[in-house]
Coordinates of C-alpha atoms in Angstrom, one line a residue:
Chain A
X1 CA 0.0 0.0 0.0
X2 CA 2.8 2.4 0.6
X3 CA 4.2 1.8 -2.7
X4 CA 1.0 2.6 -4.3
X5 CA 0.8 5.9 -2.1
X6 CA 4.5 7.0 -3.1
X7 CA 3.8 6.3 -6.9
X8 CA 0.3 8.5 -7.0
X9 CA 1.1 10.6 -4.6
X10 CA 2.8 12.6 -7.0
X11 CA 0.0 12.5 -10.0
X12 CA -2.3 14.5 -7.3
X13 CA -3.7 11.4 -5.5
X14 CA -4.5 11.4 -2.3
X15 CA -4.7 8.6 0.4
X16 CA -6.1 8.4 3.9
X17 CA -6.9 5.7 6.5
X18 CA -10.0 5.8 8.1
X19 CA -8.9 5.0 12.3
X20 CA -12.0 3.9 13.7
X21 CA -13.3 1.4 16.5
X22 CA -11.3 -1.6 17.2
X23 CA -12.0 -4.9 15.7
X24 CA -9.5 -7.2 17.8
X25 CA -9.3 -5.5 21.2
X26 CA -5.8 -7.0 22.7
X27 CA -4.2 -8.3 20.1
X28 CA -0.8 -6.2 20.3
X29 CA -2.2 -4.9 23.6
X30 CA -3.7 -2.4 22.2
X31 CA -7.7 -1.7 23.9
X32 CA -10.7 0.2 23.2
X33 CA -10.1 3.9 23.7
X34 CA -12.9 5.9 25.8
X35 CA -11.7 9.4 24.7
X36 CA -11.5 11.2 21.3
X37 CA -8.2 12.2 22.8
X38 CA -6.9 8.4 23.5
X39 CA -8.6 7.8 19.8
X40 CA -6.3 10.4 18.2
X41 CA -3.6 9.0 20.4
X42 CA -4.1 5.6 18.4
X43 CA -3.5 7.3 15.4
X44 CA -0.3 8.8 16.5
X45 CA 0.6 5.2 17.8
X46 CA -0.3 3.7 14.3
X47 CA 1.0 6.1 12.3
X48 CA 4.7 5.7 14.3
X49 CA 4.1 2.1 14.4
X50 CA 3.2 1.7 10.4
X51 CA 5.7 4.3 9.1
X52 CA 3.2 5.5 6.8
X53 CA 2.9 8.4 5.4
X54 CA -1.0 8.7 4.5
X55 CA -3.0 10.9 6.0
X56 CA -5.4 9.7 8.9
X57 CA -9.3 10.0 9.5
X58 CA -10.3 9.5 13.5
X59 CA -13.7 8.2 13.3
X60 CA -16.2 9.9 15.8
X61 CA -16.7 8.1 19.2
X62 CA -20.0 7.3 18.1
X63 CA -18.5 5.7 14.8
X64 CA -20.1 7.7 12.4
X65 CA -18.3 6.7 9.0
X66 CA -18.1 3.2 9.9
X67 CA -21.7 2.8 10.4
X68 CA -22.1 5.0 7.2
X69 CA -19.4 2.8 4.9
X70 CA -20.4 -0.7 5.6
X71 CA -19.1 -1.5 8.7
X72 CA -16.2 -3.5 7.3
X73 CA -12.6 -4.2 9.4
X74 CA -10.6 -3.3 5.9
X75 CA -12.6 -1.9 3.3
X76 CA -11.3 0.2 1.0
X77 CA -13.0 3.0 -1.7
X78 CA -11.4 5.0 -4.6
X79 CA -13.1 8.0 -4.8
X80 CA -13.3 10.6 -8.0
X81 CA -12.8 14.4 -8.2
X82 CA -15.9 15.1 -8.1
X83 CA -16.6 13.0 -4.9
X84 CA -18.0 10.3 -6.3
X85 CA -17.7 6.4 -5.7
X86 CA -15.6 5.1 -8.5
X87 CA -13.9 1.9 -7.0
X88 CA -15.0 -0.3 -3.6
X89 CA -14.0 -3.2 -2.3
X90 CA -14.8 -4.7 1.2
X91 CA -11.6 -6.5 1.8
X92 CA -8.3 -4.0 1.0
X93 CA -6.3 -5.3 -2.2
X94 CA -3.2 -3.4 -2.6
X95 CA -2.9 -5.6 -6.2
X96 CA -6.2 -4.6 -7.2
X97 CA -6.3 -0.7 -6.3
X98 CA -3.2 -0.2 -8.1
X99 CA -4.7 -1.7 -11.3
X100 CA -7.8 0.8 -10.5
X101 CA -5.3 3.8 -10.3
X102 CA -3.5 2.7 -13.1
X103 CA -6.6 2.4 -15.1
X104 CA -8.2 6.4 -13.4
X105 CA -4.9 8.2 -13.2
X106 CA -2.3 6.2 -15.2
X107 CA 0.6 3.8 -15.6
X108 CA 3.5 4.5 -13.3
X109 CA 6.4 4.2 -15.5
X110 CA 8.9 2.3 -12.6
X111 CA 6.7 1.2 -9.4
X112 CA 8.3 1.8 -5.9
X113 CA 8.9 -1.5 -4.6
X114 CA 8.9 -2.7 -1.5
X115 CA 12.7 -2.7 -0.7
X116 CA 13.2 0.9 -1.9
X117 CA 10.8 2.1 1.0
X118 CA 13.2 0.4 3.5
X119 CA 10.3 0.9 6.3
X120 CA 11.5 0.1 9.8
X121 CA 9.1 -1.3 12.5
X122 CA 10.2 0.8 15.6
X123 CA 10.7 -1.2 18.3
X124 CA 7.7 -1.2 21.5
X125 CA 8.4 0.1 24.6
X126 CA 10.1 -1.9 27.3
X127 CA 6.7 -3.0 29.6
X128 CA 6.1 -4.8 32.6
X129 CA 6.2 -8.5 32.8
X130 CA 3.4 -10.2 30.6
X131 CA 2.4 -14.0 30.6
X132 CA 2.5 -13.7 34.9
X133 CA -1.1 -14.3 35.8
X134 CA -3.1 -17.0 34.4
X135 CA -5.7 -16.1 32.0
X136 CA -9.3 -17.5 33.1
X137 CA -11.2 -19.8 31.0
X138 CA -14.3 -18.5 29.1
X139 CA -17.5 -20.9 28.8
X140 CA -17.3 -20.0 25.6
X141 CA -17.5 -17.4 22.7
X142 CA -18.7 -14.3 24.6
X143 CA -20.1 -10.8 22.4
X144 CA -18.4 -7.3 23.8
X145 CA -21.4 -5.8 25.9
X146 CA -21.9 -1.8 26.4
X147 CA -19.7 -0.2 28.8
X148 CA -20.3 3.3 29.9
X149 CA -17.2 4.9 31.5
X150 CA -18.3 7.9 33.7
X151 CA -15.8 10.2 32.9
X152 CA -15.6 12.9 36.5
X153 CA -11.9 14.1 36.6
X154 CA -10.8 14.9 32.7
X155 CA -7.6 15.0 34.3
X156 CA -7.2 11.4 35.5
X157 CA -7.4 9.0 32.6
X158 CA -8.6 5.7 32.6
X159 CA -5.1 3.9 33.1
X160 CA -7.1 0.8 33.4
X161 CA -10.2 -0.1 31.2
X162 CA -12.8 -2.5 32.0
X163 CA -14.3 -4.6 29.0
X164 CA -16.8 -6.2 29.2
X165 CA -18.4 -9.4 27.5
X166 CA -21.1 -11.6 27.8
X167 CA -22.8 -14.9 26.9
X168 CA -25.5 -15.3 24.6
X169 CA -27.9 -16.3 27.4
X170 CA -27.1 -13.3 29.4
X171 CA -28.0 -11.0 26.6
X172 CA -30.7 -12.8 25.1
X173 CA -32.0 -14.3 28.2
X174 CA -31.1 -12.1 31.0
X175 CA -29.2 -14.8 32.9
X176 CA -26.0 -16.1 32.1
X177 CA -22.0 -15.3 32.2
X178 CA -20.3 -11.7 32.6
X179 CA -16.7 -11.7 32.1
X180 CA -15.1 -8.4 33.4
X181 CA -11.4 -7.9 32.2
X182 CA -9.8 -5.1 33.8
X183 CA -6.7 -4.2 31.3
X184 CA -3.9 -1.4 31.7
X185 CA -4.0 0.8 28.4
X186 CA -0.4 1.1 26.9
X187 CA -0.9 4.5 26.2
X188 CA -0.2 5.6 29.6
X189 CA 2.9 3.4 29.7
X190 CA 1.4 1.9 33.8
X191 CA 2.0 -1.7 35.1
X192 CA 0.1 -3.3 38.2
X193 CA 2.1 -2.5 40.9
X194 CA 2.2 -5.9 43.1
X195 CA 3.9 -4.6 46.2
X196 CA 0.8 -2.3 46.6
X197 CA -3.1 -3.3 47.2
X198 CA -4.2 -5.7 44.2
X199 CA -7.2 -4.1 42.4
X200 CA -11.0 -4.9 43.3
X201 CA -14.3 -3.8 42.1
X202 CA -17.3 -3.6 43.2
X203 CA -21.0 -4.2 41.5
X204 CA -24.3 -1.8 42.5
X205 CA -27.0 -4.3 41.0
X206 CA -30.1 -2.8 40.0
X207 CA -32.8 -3.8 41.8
X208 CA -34.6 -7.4 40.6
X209 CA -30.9 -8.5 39.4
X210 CA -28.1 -10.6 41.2
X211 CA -24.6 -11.3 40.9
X212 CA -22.2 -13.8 41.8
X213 CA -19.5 -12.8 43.5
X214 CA -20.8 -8.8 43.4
X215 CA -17.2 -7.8 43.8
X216 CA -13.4 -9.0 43.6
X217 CA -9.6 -8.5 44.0
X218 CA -6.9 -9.2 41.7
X219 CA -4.6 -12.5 42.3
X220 CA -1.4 -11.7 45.1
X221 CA 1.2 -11.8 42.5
X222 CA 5.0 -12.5 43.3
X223 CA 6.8 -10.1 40.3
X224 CA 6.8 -6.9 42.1
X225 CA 5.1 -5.6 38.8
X226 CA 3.4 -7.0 35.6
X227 CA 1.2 -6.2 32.5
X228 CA -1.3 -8.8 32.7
X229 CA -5.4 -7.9 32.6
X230 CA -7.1 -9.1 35.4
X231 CA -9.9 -11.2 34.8
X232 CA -13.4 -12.2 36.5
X233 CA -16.5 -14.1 35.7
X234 CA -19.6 -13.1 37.1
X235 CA -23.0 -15.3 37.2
X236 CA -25.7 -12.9 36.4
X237 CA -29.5 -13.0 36.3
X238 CA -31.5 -9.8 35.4
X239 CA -34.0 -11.2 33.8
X240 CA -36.5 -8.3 35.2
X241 CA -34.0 -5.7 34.5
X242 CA -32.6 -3.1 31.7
X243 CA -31.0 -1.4 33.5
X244 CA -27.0 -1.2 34.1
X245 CA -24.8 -2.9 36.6
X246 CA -22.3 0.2 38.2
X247 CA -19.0 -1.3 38.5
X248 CA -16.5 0.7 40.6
X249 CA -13.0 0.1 40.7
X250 CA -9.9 0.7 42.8
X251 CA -6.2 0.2 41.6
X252 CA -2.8 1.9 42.0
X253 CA -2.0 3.4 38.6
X254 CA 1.9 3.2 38.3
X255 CA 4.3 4.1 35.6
X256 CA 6.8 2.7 34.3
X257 CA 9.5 5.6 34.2
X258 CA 8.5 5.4 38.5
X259 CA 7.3 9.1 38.2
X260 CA 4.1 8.4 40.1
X261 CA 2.1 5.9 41.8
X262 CA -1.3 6.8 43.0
X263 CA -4.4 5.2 43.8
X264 CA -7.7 5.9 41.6
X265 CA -11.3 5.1 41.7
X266 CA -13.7 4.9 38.7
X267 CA -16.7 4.0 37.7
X268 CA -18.8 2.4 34.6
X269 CA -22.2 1.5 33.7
X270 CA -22.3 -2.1 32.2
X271 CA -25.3 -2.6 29.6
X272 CA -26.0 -5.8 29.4
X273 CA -26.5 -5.9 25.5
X274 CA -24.5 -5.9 22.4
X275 CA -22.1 -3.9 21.5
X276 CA -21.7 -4.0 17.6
X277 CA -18.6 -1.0 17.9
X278 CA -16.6 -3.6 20.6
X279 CA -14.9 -5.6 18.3
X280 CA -13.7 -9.5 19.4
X281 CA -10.8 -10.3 21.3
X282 CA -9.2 -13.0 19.2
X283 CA -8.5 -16.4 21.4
X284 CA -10.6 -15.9 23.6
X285 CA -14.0 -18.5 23.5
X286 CA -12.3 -21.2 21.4
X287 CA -11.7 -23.4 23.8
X288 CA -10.4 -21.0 26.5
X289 CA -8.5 -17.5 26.7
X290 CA -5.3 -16.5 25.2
X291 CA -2.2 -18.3 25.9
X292 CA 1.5 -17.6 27.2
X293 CA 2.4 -21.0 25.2
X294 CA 1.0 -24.4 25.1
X295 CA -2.3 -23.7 27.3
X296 CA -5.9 -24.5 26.2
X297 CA -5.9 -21.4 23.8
X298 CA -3.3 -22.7 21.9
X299 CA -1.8 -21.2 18.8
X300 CA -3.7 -18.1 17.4
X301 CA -3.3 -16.0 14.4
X302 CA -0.1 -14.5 13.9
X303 CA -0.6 -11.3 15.3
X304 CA -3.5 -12.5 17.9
X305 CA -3.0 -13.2 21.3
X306 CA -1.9 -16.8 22.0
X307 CA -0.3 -16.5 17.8
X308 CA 2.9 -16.8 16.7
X309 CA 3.9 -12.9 16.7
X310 CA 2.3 -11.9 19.9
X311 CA 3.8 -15.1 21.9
X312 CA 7.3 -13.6 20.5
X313 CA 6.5 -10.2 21.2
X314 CA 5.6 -11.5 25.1
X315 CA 8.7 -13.6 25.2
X316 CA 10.9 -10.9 24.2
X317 CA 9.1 -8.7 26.5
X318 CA 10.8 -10.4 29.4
X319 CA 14.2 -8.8 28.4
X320 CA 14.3 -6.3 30.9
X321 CA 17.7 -5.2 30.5
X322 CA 17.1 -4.2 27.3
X323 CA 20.8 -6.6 25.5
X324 CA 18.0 -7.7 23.6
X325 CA 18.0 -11.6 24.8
X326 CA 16.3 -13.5 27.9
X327 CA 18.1 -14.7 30.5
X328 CA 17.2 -17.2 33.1
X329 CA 16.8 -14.6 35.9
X330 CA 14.7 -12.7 33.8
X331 CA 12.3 -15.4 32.5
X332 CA 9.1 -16.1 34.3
X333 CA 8.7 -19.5 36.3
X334 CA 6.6 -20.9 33.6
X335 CA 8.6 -20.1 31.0
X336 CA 12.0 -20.9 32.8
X337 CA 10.2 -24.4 33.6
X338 CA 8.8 -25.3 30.4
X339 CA 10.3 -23.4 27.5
X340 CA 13.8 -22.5 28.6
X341 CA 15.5 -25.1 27.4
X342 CA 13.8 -26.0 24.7
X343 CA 14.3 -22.2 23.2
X344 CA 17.7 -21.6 24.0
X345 CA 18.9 -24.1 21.1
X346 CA 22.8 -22.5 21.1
X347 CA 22.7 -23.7 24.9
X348 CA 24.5 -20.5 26.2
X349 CA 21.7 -20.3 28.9
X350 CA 20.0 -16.7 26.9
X351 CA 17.0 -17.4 24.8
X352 CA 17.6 -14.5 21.8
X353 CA 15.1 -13.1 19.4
X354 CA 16.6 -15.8 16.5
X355 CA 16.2 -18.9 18.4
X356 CA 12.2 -17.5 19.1
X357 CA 11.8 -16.6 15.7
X358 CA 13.2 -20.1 14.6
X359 CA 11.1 -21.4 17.2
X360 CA 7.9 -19.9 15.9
X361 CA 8.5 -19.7 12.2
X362 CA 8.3 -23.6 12.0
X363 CA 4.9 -25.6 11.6
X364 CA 3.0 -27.4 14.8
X365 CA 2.8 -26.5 18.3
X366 CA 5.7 -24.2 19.4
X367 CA 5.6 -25.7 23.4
X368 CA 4.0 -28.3 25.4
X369 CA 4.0 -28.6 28.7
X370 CA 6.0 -32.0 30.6
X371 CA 4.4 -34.9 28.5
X372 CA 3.5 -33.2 25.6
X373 CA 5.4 -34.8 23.0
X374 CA 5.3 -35.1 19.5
X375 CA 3.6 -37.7 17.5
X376 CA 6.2 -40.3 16.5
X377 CA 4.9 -39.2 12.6
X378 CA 5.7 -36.1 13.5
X379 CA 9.0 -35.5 14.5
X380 CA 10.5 -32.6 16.3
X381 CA 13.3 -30.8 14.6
X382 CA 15.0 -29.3 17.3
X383 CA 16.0 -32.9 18.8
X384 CA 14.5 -31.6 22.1
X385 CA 13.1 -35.0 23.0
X386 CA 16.5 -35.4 25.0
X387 CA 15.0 -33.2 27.2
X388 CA 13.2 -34.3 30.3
X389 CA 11.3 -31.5 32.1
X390 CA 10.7 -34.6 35.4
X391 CA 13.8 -36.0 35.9
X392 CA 15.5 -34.1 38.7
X393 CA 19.0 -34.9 37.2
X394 CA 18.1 -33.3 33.8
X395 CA 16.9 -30.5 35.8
X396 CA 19.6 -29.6 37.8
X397 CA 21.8 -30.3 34.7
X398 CA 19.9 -27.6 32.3
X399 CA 20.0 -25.3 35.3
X400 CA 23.3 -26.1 35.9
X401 CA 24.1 -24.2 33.0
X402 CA 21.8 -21.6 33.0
X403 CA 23.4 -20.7 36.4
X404 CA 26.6 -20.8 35.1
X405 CA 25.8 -18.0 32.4
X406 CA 24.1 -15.8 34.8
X407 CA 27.1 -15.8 37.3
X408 CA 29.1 -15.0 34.2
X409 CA 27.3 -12.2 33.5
X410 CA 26.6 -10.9 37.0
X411 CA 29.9 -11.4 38.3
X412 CA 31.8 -8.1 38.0
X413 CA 34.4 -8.9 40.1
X414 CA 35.2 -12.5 38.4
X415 CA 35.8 -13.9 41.8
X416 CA 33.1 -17.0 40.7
X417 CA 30.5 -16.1 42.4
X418 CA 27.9 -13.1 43.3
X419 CA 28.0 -10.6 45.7
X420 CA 25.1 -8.8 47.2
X421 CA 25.9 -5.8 45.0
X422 CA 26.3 -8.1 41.9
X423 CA 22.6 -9.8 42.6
X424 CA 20.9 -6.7 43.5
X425 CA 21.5 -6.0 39.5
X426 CA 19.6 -9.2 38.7
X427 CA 15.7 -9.0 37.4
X428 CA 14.9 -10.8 40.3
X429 CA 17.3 -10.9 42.8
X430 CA 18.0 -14.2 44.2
X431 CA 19.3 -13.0 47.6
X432 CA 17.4 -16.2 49.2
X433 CA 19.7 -18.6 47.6
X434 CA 22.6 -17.5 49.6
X435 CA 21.5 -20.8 52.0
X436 CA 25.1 -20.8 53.9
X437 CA 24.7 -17.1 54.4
X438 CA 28.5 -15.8 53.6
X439 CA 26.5 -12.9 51.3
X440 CA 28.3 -14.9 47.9
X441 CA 25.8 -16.9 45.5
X442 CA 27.9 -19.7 44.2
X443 CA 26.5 -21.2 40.7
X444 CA 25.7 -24.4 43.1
X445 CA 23.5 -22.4 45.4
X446 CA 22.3 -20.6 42.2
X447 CA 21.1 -24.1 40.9
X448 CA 19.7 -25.0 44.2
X449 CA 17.6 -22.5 44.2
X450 CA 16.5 -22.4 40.7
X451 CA 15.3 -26.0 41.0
X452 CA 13.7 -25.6 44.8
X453 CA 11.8 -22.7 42.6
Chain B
X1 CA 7.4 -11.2 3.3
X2 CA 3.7 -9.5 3.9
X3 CA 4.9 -7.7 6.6
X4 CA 7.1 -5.7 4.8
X5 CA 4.1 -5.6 1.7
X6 CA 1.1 -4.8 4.1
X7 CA 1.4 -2.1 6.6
X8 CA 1.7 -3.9 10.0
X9 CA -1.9 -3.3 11.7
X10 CA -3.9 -3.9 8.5
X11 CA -1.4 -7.3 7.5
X12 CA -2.7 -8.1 11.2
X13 CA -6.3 -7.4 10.4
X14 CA -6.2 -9.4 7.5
X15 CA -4.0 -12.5 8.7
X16 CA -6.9 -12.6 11.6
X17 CA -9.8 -12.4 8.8
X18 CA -8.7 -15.0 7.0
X19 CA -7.8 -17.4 9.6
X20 CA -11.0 -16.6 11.5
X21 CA -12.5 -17.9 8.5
X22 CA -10.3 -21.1 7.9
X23 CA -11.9 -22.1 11.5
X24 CA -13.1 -25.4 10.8
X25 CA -16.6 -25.3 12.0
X26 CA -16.7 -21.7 13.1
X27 CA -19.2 -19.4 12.6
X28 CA -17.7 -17.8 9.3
X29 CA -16.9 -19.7 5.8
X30 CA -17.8 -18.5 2.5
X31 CA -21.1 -17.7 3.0
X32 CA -20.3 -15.6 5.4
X33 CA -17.7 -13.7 3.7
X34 CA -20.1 -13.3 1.0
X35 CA -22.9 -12.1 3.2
X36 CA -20.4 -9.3 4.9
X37 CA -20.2 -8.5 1.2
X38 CA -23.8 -8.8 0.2
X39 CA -23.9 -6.6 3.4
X40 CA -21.3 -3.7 2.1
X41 CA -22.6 -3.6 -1.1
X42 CA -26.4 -2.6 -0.1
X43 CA -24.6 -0.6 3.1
X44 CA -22.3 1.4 1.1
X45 CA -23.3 4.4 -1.9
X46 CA -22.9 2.4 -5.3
X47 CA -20.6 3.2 -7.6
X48 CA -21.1 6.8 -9.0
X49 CA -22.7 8.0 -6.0
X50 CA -21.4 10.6 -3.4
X51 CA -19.8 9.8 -0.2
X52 CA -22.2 10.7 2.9
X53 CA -22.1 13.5 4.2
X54 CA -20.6 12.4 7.8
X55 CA -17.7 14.2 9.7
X56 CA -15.2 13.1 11.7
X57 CA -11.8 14.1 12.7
X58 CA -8.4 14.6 10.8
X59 CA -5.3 14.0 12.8
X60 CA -5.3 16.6 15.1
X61 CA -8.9 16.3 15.9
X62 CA -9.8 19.4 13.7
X63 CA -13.4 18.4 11.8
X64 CA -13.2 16.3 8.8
X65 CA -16.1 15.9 6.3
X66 CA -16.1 13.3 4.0
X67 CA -17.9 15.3 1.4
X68 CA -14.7 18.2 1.3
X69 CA -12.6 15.3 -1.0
X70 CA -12.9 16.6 -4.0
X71 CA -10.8 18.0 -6.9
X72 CA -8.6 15.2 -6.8
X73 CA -9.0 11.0 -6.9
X74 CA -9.1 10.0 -2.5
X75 CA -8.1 6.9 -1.3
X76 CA -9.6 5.8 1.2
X77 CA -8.7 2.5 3.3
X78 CA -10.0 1.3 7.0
X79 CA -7.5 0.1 9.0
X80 CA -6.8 -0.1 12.8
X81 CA -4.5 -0.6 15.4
X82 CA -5.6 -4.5 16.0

């Protein structure tokens, strides 16, 4: 498309994208804004993250031109100087409009091709841990319900944003399943700060309806700080009732620069009925919610939660040093349990953004957990089946390694082992492994400790 | 190679599309990609008509109509962020 926009630009064309309501809340982390401000703040974040040069349209909050073109994800239109309809098409064809321009405006005598644009996807911002707290299961596929934010303080945004979703019974039936996902927006750059009060909500029921529970708390978490939504499910019946559930809820919004940490409380109406504008969250209702790796949502599109590109975007998202591969201290218990080894296929204990890509890019299921082998008709290329994630002695001897390489690189003063000023550096600081108490971390305490983990 | 073909968000739309409708057994298939089109083509002004006259926003939130492109051929393509 950029080509096409480079070669017409010039003849007087001119090209636009239409921003409008999201169709896949979640996949890239991205979630429904509530503002026209947060809304034009998606377009700045798509137009850095494309490195396009069109020009952008920011749909109205009510979604005024999608309702008034189709209501189409990726539709596309050619449209004449005298503001007519000339070309439409309700899937995007990049092949397909150039032929159309070729044929309105004219042949371009030597296309731009892809290589000449040279356009760099700019990396994400460094985030909080993701893949910490376990997703819920869904019953099933659930439809985005109306949520109402009630916007008091313009001044405080919603760092966290409830969605909302519901099962066909509830909306049809008035009795059925409420999921409530409580997600931080990564427009305001915040994690869930886990040395603080875990968030909780509370429901005001209109009268004739009930809930179960009526409020919660986020899980206790161990990482001091992470990225993941928290998740409920409610049983409702409101069979009686049209009117909306008030949710209120309490969190600590943190940054990530550490500038500020405060607690908020806001509110919503839930609607229990259909929201046509709230999109689908991919994943989630095919046989449960997105996946870290190998869990019952399995392997997703590419850029969906639980597919190929996200799962490597939330593995690399657990460098949090920034040298651009994982180490062991750095990965998450699951992962350092069940995928470690099996990515880290140089074996010098840091899983790197080629061994995940070489990882992902092949066909079948990236990870399984302890038992989960391949077929014998299908064989595993990385040879992995060596690996035994139940025998103790293949334990200790992976982490043997992987303890090895983190003294290696921890150990300023080369003396073999860590000091308390050398662990303190670590992700997560493995000052309890120091069993013998001489304030050094030898790579056999380090393995200890690892495996006692 | 469609990354670099396909801006990043849309290549993401469309990789979702089209496996949401290589679901075996899920609620799309062909007939549902051909009712979304039924759909947009009785939605959407037909070919030779104007564009409605609904406003929105340019990028710095300034009012956009739909109706002010003119004098030159518009292209216009829906994308998003996911």
């Amino acid at each position: 498309m950029e080509t096409i926009e480079r070669d017409y630009s010039p003849k007087g064309v001119k090209f636009y994208y239409v921003y409008k309501a999201l169709a896949h809340p979640e996949t890239n982390g991205y979630i429904t804004p509530f503002t026209l401000d947060e809304r034009l703040m998606h377009v700045k974040e798509a137009k850095r993250t494309l490195g396009t040069r069109f020009n952008w349209i920011c749909d109205t909050m009510s979604n005024d031109i999608k309702h008034s073109l189709g209501d189409a994800p990726n539709c596309e239109f050619v449209i004449d100087p005298e503001g007519k309809v000339v070309r439409k098409r309700v899937w995007s064809r990049p092949d397909e409009l150039r032929k159309d321009l070729e044929e309105l405006v004219g042949p371009v005598e030597k296309p731009t091709t892809v290589a000449e644009l040279n356009m760099q996807t700019p990396p994400r911002p460094k985030q909080a841990a993701i893949g910490v707290v376990p997703r819920i299961e869904l019953p099933g596929r659930l439809q985005a319900v109306k949520v109402e934010p009630i916007i008091e303080d313009k001044k405080t945004p919603f760092y966290v944003k409830l969605r909302a979703e519901a099962d066909s019974a509830l909306i049809s039936g008035g009795e059925g399943k409420l999921y409530l996902g409580f997600f931080l927006d990564p427009l305001y750059h915040v994690h869930w700060n886990n040395q603080a009060e875990p968030m909780r909500f509370e429901l005001t029921l209109p009268k004739d309806v009930t809930a179960s529970p009526s409020s919660g708390t986020g899980p206790k978490v161990d990482e001091p700080a992470d990225s993941d939504p928290r998740e409920f499910l409610i049983d409702v019946n409101g069979k009686q009732s049209r009117k909306p559930i008030e949710l209120t809820v309490h969190y600590f919004a943190c940054d990530d620069a550490e500038t500020f940490c405060i607690p908020v409380t806001q509110t919503y109406l839930v609607y229990l009925e259909s929201d046509r504008d709230g999109g689908s969250r991919m994943g989630a209702g095919r046989g449960g919610p997105p996946a870290l790796a190998g869990g019952p949502g399995g392997r997703g599109p590419a850029g969906a939660p639980g597919g190929p590109r996200e799962m490597m975007r939330r593995l690399l998202s657990f460098d949090r040093d920034g040298d651009g591969k994982v180490s062991i201290d750095e990965a998450p218990p699951q992962m350092r349990e069940f995928m470690f080894a099996r990515l880290d296929t140089n074996e010098d204990g840091f899983v790197d953004r080629a061994e995940i890509e070489a990882r992902f890019s092949r066909p079948g299921p990236p990870f399984g957990p302890p038992g989960e082998r391949p077929r014998p008709d299908q064989p595993d290329e990385t040879n992995d089946s060596t690996l035994d994630n139940t025998k103790p002695a293949d334990i200790a001897a992976r982490y043997l390694k992987y303890a090895q390489s983190i003294v290696a690189k921890y150990d300023a003063n080369a003396d073999g082992a860590l000091s308390p000023d050398e662990w303190a550096k670590m992700s997560n600081p493995p000052a309890n492994a120091d069993t013998n108490g001489d304030k050094r971390i030898t790579v056999e305490e380090l393995v200890d400790w690892y495996v006692k983990q | 190679m469609i990354r670099k073909s396909i801006p990043l968000g849309l290549s993401v739309c469309l990789l979702i599309v089209a496996s949401a409708w290589a679901q075996p057994g899920g609620e799309r298939g062909p007939s549902a990609r051909a009712s979304m089109e039924r759909r947009f083509n009785e939605s959407t002004p037909a070919i030779g008509e104007p564009l409605p006259d609904v406003s929105a926003f340019d990028e710095e939130g300034n009012e956009f109509k739909l109706s002010s492109l003119k004098g030159h051929y518009s292209v216009i393509v829906f994308g998003c962020l996911t």
